[in-house]
Coordinates of C-alpha atoms in Angstrom, one line a residue:
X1 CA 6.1 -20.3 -15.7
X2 CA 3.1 -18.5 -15.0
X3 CA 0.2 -17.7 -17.3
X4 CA -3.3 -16.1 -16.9
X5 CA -6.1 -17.2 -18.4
X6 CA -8.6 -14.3 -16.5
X7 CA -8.1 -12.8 -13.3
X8 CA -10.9 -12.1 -10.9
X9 CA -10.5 -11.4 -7.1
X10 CA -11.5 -14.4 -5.2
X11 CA -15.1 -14.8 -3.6
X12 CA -15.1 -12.9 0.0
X13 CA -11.5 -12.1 0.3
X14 CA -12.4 -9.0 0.4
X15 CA -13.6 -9.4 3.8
X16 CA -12.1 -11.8 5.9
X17 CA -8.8 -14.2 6.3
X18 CA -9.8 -17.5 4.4
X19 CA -8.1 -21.0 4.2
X20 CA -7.2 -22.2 0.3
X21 CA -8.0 -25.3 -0.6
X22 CA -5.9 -27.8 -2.4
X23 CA -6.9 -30.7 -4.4
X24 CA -4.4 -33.1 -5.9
X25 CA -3.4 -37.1 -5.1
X26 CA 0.6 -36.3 -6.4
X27 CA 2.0 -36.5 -3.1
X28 CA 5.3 -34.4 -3.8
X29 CA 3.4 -31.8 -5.4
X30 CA 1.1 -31.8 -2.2
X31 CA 4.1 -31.6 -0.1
X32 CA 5.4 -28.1 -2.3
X33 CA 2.1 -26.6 -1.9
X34 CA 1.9 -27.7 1.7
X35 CA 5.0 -26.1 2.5
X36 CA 4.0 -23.1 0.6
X37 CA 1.0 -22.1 2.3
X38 CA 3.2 -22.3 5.2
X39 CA 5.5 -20.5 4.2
X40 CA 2.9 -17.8 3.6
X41 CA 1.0 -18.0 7.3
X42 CA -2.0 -20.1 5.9
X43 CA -3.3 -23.6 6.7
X44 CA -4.9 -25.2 3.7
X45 CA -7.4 -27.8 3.3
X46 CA -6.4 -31.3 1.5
X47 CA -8.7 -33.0 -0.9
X48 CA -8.7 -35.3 -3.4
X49 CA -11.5 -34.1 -5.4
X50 CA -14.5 -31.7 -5.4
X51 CA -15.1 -31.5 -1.4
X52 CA -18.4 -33.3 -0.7
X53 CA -19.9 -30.5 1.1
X54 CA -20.8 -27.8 -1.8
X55 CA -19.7 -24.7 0.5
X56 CA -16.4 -25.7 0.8
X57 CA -15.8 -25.4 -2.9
X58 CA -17.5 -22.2 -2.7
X59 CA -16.1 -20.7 -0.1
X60 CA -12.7 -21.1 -0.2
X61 CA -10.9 -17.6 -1.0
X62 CA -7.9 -19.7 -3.0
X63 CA -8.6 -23.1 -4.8
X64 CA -5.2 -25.0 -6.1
X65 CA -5.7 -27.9 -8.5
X66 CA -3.1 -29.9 -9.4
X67 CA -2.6 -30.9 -12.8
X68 CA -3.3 -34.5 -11.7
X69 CA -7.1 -33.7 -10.2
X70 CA -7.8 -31.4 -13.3
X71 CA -10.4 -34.3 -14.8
X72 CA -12.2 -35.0 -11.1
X73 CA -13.2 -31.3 -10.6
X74 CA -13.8 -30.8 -14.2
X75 CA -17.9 -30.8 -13.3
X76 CA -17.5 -28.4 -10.4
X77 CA -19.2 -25.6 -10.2
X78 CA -17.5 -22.7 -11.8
X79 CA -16.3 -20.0 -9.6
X80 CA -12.9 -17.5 -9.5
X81 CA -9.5 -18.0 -7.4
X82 CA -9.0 -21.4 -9.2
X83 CA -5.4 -22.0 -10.1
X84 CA -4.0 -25.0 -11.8
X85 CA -0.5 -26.2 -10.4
X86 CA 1.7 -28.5 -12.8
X87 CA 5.3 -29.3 -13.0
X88 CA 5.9 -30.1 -17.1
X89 CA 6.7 -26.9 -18.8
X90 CA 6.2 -28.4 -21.9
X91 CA 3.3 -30.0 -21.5
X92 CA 0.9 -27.8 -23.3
X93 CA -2.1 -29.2 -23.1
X94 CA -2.2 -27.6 -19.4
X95 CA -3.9 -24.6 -21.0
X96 CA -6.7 -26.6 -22.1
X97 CA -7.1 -28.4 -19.0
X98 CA -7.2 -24.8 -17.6
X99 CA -9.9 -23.7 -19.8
X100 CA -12.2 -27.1 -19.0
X101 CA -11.8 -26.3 -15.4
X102 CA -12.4 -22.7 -15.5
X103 CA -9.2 -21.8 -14.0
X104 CA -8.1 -18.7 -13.7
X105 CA -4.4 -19.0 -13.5
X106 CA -2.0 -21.5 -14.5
X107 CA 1.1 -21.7 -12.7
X108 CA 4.4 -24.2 -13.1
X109 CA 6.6 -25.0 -10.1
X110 CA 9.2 -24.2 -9.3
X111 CA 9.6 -21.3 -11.2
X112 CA 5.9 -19.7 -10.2
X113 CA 6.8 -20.6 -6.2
X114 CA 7.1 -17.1 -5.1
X115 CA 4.0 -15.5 -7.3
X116 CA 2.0 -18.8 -5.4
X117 CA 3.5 -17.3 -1.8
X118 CA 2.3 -14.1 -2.4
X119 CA -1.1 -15.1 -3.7
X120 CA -1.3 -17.4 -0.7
X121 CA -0.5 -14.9 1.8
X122 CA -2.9 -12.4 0.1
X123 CA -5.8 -15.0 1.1
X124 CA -3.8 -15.6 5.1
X125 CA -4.3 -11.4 5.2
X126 CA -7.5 -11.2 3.9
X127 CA -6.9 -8.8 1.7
X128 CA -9.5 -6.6 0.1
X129 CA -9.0 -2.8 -1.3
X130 CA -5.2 -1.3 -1.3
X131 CA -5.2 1.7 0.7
X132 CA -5.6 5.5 -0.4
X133 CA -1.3 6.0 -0.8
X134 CA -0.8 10.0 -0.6
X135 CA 2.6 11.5 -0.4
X136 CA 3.4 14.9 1.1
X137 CA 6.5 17.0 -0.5
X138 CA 7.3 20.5 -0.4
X139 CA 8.4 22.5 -3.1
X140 CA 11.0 24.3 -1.4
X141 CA 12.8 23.8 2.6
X142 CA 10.7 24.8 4.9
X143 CA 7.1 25.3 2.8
X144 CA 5.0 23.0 5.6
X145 CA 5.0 19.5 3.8
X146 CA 5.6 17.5 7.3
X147 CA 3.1 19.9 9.3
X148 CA 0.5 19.0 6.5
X149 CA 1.4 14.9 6.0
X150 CA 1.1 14.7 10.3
X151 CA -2.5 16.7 9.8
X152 CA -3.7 14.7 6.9
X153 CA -2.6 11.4 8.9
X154 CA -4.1 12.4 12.2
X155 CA -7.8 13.7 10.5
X156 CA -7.8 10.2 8.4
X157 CA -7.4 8.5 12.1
X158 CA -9.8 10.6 13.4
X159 CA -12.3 10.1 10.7
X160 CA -12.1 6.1 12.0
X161 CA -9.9 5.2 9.2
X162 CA -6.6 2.7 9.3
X163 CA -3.7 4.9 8.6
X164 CA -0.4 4.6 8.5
X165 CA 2.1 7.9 8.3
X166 CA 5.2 7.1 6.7
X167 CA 8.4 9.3 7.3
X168 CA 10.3 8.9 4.5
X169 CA 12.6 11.6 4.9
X170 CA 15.9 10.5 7.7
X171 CA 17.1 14.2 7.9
X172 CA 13.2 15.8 8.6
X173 CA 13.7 15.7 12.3
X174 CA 11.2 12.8 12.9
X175 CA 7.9 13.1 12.5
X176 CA 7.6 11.4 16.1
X177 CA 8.5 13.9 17.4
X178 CA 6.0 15.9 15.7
X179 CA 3.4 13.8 17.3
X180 CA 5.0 13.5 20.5
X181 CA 5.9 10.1 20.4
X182 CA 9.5 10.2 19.5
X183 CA 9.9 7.5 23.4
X184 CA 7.0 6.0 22.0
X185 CA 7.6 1.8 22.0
X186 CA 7.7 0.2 18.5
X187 CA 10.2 -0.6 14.9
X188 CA 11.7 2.4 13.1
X189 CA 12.9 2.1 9.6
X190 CA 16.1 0.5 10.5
X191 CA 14.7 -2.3 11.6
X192 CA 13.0 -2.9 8.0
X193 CA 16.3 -1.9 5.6
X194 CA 17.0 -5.8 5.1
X195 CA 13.4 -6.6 4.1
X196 CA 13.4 -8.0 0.9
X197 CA 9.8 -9.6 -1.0
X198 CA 7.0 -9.9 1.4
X199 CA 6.6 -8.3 4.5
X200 CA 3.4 -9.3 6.5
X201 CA 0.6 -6.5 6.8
X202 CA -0.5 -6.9 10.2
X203 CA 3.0 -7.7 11.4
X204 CA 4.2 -4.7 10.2
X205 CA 1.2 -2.8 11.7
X206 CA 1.6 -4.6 15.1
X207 CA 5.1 -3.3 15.2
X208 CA 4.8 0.0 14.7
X209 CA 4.4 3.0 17.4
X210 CA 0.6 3.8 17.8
X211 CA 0.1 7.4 18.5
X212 CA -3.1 9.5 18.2
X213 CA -5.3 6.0 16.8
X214 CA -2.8 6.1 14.1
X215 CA 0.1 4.0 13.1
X216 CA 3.9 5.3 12.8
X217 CA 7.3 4.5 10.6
X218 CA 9.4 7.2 11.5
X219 CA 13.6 7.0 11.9
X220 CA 15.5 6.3 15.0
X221 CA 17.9 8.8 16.5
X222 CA 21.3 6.3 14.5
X223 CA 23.0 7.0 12.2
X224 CA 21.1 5.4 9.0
X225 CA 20.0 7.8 6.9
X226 CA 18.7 5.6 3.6
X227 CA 16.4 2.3 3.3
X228 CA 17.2 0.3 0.4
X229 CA 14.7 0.4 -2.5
X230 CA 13.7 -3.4 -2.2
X231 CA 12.6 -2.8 1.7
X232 CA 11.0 0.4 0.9
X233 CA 9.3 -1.7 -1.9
X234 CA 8.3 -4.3 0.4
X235 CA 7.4 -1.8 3.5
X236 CA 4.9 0.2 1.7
X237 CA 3.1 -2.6 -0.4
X238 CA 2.9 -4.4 3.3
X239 CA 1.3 -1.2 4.5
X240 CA -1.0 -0.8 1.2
X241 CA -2.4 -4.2 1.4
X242 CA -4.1 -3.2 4.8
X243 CA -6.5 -0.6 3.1
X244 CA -7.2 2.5 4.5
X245 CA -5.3 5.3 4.2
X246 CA -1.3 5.8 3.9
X247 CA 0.2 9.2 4.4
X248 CA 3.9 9.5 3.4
X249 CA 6.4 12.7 4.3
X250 CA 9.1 12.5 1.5
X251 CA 11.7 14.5 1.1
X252 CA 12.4 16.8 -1.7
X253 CA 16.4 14.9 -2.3
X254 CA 15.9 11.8 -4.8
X255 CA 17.1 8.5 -4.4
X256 CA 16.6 5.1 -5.0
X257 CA 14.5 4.5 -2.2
X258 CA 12.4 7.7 -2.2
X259 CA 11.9 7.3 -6.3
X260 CA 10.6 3.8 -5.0
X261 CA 8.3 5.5 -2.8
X262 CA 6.7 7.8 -5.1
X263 CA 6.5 5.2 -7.5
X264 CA 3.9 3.3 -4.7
X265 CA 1.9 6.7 -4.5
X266 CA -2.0 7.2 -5.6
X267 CA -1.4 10.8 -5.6
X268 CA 1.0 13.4 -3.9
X269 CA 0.8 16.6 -3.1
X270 CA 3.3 19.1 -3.6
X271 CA 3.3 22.0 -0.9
X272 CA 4.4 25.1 -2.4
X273 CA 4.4 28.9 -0.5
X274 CA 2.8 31.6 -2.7
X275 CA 5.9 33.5 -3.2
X276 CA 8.2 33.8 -6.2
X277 CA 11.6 31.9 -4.9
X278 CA 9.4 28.8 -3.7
X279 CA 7.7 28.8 -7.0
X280 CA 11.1 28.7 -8.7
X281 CA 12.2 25.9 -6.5
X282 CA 8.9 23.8 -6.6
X283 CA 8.8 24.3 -10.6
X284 CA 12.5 21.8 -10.1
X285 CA 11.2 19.4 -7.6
X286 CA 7.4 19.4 -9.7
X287 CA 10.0 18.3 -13.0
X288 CA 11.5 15.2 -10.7
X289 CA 8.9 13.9 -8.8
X290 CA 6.4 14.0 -11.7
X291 CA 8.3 11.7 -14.5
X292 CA 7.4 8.9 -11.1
X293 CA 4.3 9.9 -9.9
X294 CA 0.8 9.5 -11.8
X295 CA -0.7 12.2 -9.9
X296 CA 1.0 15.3 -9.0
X297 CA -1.2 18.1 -7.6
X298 CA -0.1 21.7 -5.9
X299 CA -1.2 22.8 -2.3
X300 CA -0.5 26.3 -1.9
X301 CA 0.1 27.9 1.5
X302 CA -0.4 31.8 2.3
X303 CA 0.8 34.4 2.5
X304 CA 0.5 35.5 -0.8
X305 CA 3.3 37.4 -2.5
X306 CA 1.2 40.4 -4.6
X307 CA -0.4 39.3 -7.9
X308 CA -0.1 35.4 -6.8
X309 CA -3.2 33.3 -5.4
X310 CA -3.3 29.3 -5.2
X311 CA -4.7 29.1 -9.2
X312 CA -2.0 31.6 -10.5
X313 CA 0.3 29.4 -8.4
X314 CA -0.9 25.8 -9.9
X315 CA -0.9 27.6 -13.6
X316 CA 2.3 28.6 -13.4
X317 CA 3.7 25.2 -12.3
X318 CA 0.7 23.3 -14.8
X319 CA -0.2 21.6 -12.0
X320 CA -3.9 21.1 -10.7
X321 CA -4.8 23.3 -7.7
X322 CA -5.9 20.4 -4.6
X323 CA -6.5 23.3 -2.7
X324 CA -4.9 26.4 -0.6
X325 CA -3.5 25.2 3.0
X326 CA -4.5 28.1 5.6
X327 CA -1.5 28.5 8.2
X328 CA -2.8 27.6 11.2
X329 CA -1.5 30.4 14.1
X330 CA -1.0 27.3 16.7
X331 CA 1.9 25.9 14.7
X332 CA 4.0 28.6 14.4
X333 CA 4.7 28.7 18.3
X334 CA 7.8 27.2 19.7
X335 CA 6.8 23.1 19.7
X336 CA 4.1 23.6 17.8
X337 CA 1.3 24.1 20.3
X338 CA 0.3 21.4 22.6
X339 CA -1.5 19.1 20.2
X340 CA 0.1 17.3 17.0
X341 CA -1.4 19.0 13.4
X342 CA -5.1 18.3 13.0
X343 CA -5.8 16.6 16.5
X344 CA -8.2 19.3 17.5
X345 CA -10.8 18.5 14.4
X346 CA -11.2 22.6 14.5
X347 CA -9.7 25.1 13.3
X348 CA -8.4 25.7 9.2
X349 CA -6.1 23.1 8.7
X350 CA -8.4 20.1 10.2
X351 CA -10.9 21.7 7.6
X352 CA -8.7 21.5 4.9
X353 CA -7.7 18.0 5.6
X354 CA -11.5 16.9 6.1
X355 CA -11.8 18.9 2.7
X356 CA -9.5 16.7 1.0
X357 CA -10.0 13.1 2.1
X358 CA -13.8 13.7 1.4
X359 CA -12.9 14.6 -2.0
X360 CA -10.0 12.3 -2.6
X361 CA -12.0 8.7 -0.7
X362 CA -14.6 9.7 -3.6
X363 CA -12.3 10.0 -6.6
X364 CA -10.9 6.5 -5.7
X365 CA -14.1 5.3 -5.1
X366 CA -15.4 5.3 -1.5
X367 CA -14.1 4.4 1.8
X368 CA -11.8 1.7 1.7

């Protein structure tokens, strides 16, 4: 059992790693939470009561009280990340013990053991803001979504931000190869397809190909061609947790693990060519992917087709117009030019990119 009596982030998780404190005399329970913080990558500290220095109270990003201490730190100063710990399920006068001590949460083991993990590995990572999620798919084959999710990745990188690019979509080609990096050391999604719960942030960054000061999940050349939904799950909340930005190439097939994706999304952008077939095609794929996604928004990419432009195209598909991706001339050679989409910082395409994560970092409120 789990309960919450309010829930406010932590002091200064945010901005670093931190150690939780524990304060309880019940040697078994000690010995659960002990071997749950290590089971979550973090070293605690142990105390009986309020910790004599004042700042280590404070400080602490995680406090755990056991039901047992509730009366000794019942005078301490109040302050978020307190959780109570108790074993009785039907013992209810933990909620008031909650209240006197200004917990936030009140959690029974074992049932709450895996919520606790979590919330303990949270404050191991130092978690602070979830990154910018954005999802790239195209309305019809061949309307540009992967040549715009490898630009949009590659300006976020260059723009200093942590990014991760996602290649959701096994038969796309790779988007390695995209960047050049298809020999490039690191996991591809096989490796993560028996992930189940949590994977670590920074282990899963550490493990991935780094090409062009970004960070890369693409597809081996095997023969898997799905990720189960639970390691998709676990993949991209790993990747969220690290802030920034994450860029994701879906394909425009349905499945479990791709409706899992979109469901992890911020906002996604559906690439559609200005031309009467490809609005016919985008107006099914805009009808699927938006019963999952909160916000679906049309890219439109010339030429135009006569009596179409980018706001007849989003009004005929009631979608909002995110903006009209120019075709950059370097692309359409054979390999696509010399540089990846966007590593240049010039020419329309890096614009349009720039364009859009200025605009979108504002609408989900700054730079993360």
């Amino acid at each position: 059992m789990t309960g919450t009596v309010t829930h406010d982030p932590p002091p200064g998780s945010a901005e670093r790693p931190g150690r939780p404190l524990i304060v309880t005399e019940d040697a078994v329970l000690l010995d659960d939470l002990l071997r749950l913080c290590a089971a979550a990558g973090a070293t605690p500290e142990v105390h009986h009561g309020v910790p004599e220095s004042g700042d280590g109270w404070a400080a602490a990003p995680l406090v755990l009280i056991g039901d047992d201490a509730a009366r000794r730190v019942r005078g301490a100063a109040r302050r978020p990340g307190v959780v109570l710990v108790g074993r009785d399920q039907d013992d209810s006068g933990v909620w008031k013990r909650a209240v006197e001590i200004g917990a936030d949460h009140v959690l029974m083991l074992p049932d709450g053991e895996a919520w606790l993990v979590d919330r303990i590995a949270d404050v191991a990572e130092g978690i602070g803001r979830p990154a910018l999620t954005v999802g790239v798919i195209g309305g019809r084959g061949g309307a540009g979504a992967s040549t715009l999710a490898c630009a949009l990745a590659v300006t976020s990188a260059r723009e200093g931000l942590r990014t991760l690019l996602v290649d959701a979509d096994p038969l796309g080609g790779g988007l390695d190869v995209l960047l050049g990096g298809e020999s490039a050391e690191g996991l591809r999604w096989p490796a993560f397809a028996a992930s189940r719960g949590r994977v670590g942030g920074g282990a899963l960054e550490e493990s991935l190909p780094e090409l062009h000061s970004l960070r890369l999940l693409s597809w081996d050349r095997g023969d898997c061609v799905a990720i189960p939904a639970p390691a998709v799950r676990a993949v991209l909340a790993a990747a969220r947790r690290r802030g920034g930005t994450v860029v994701v190439d879906l394909p425009r097939r349905l499945d479990d693990g791709v409706a899992e994706a979109l469901a992890q999304l911020d906002l996604a952008l559906l690439v559609v060519p200005a031309e009467l077939r490809a609005l016919a095609a985008a107006g099914r794929v805009a009808s699927a992917v938006g019963m999952v996604v909160r916000d679906l928004r049309v890219a439109v990419r010339g030429p135009y087709a006569p009596g179409l432009d980018g706001h007849e195209v989003a009004r005929l598909l009631g979608l909002p117009l995110a903006g009209e991706v120019p075709v950059e001339p370097a692309l359409l050679r054979p390999r696509g030019g010399a540089k990846p989409p966007g590593a240049t910082g010039r020419g329309p395409l890096a614009r349009f990119c720039g364009n859009f994560w200025e605009r979108a970092l504002v609408e989900a409120g700054g730079i993360r």
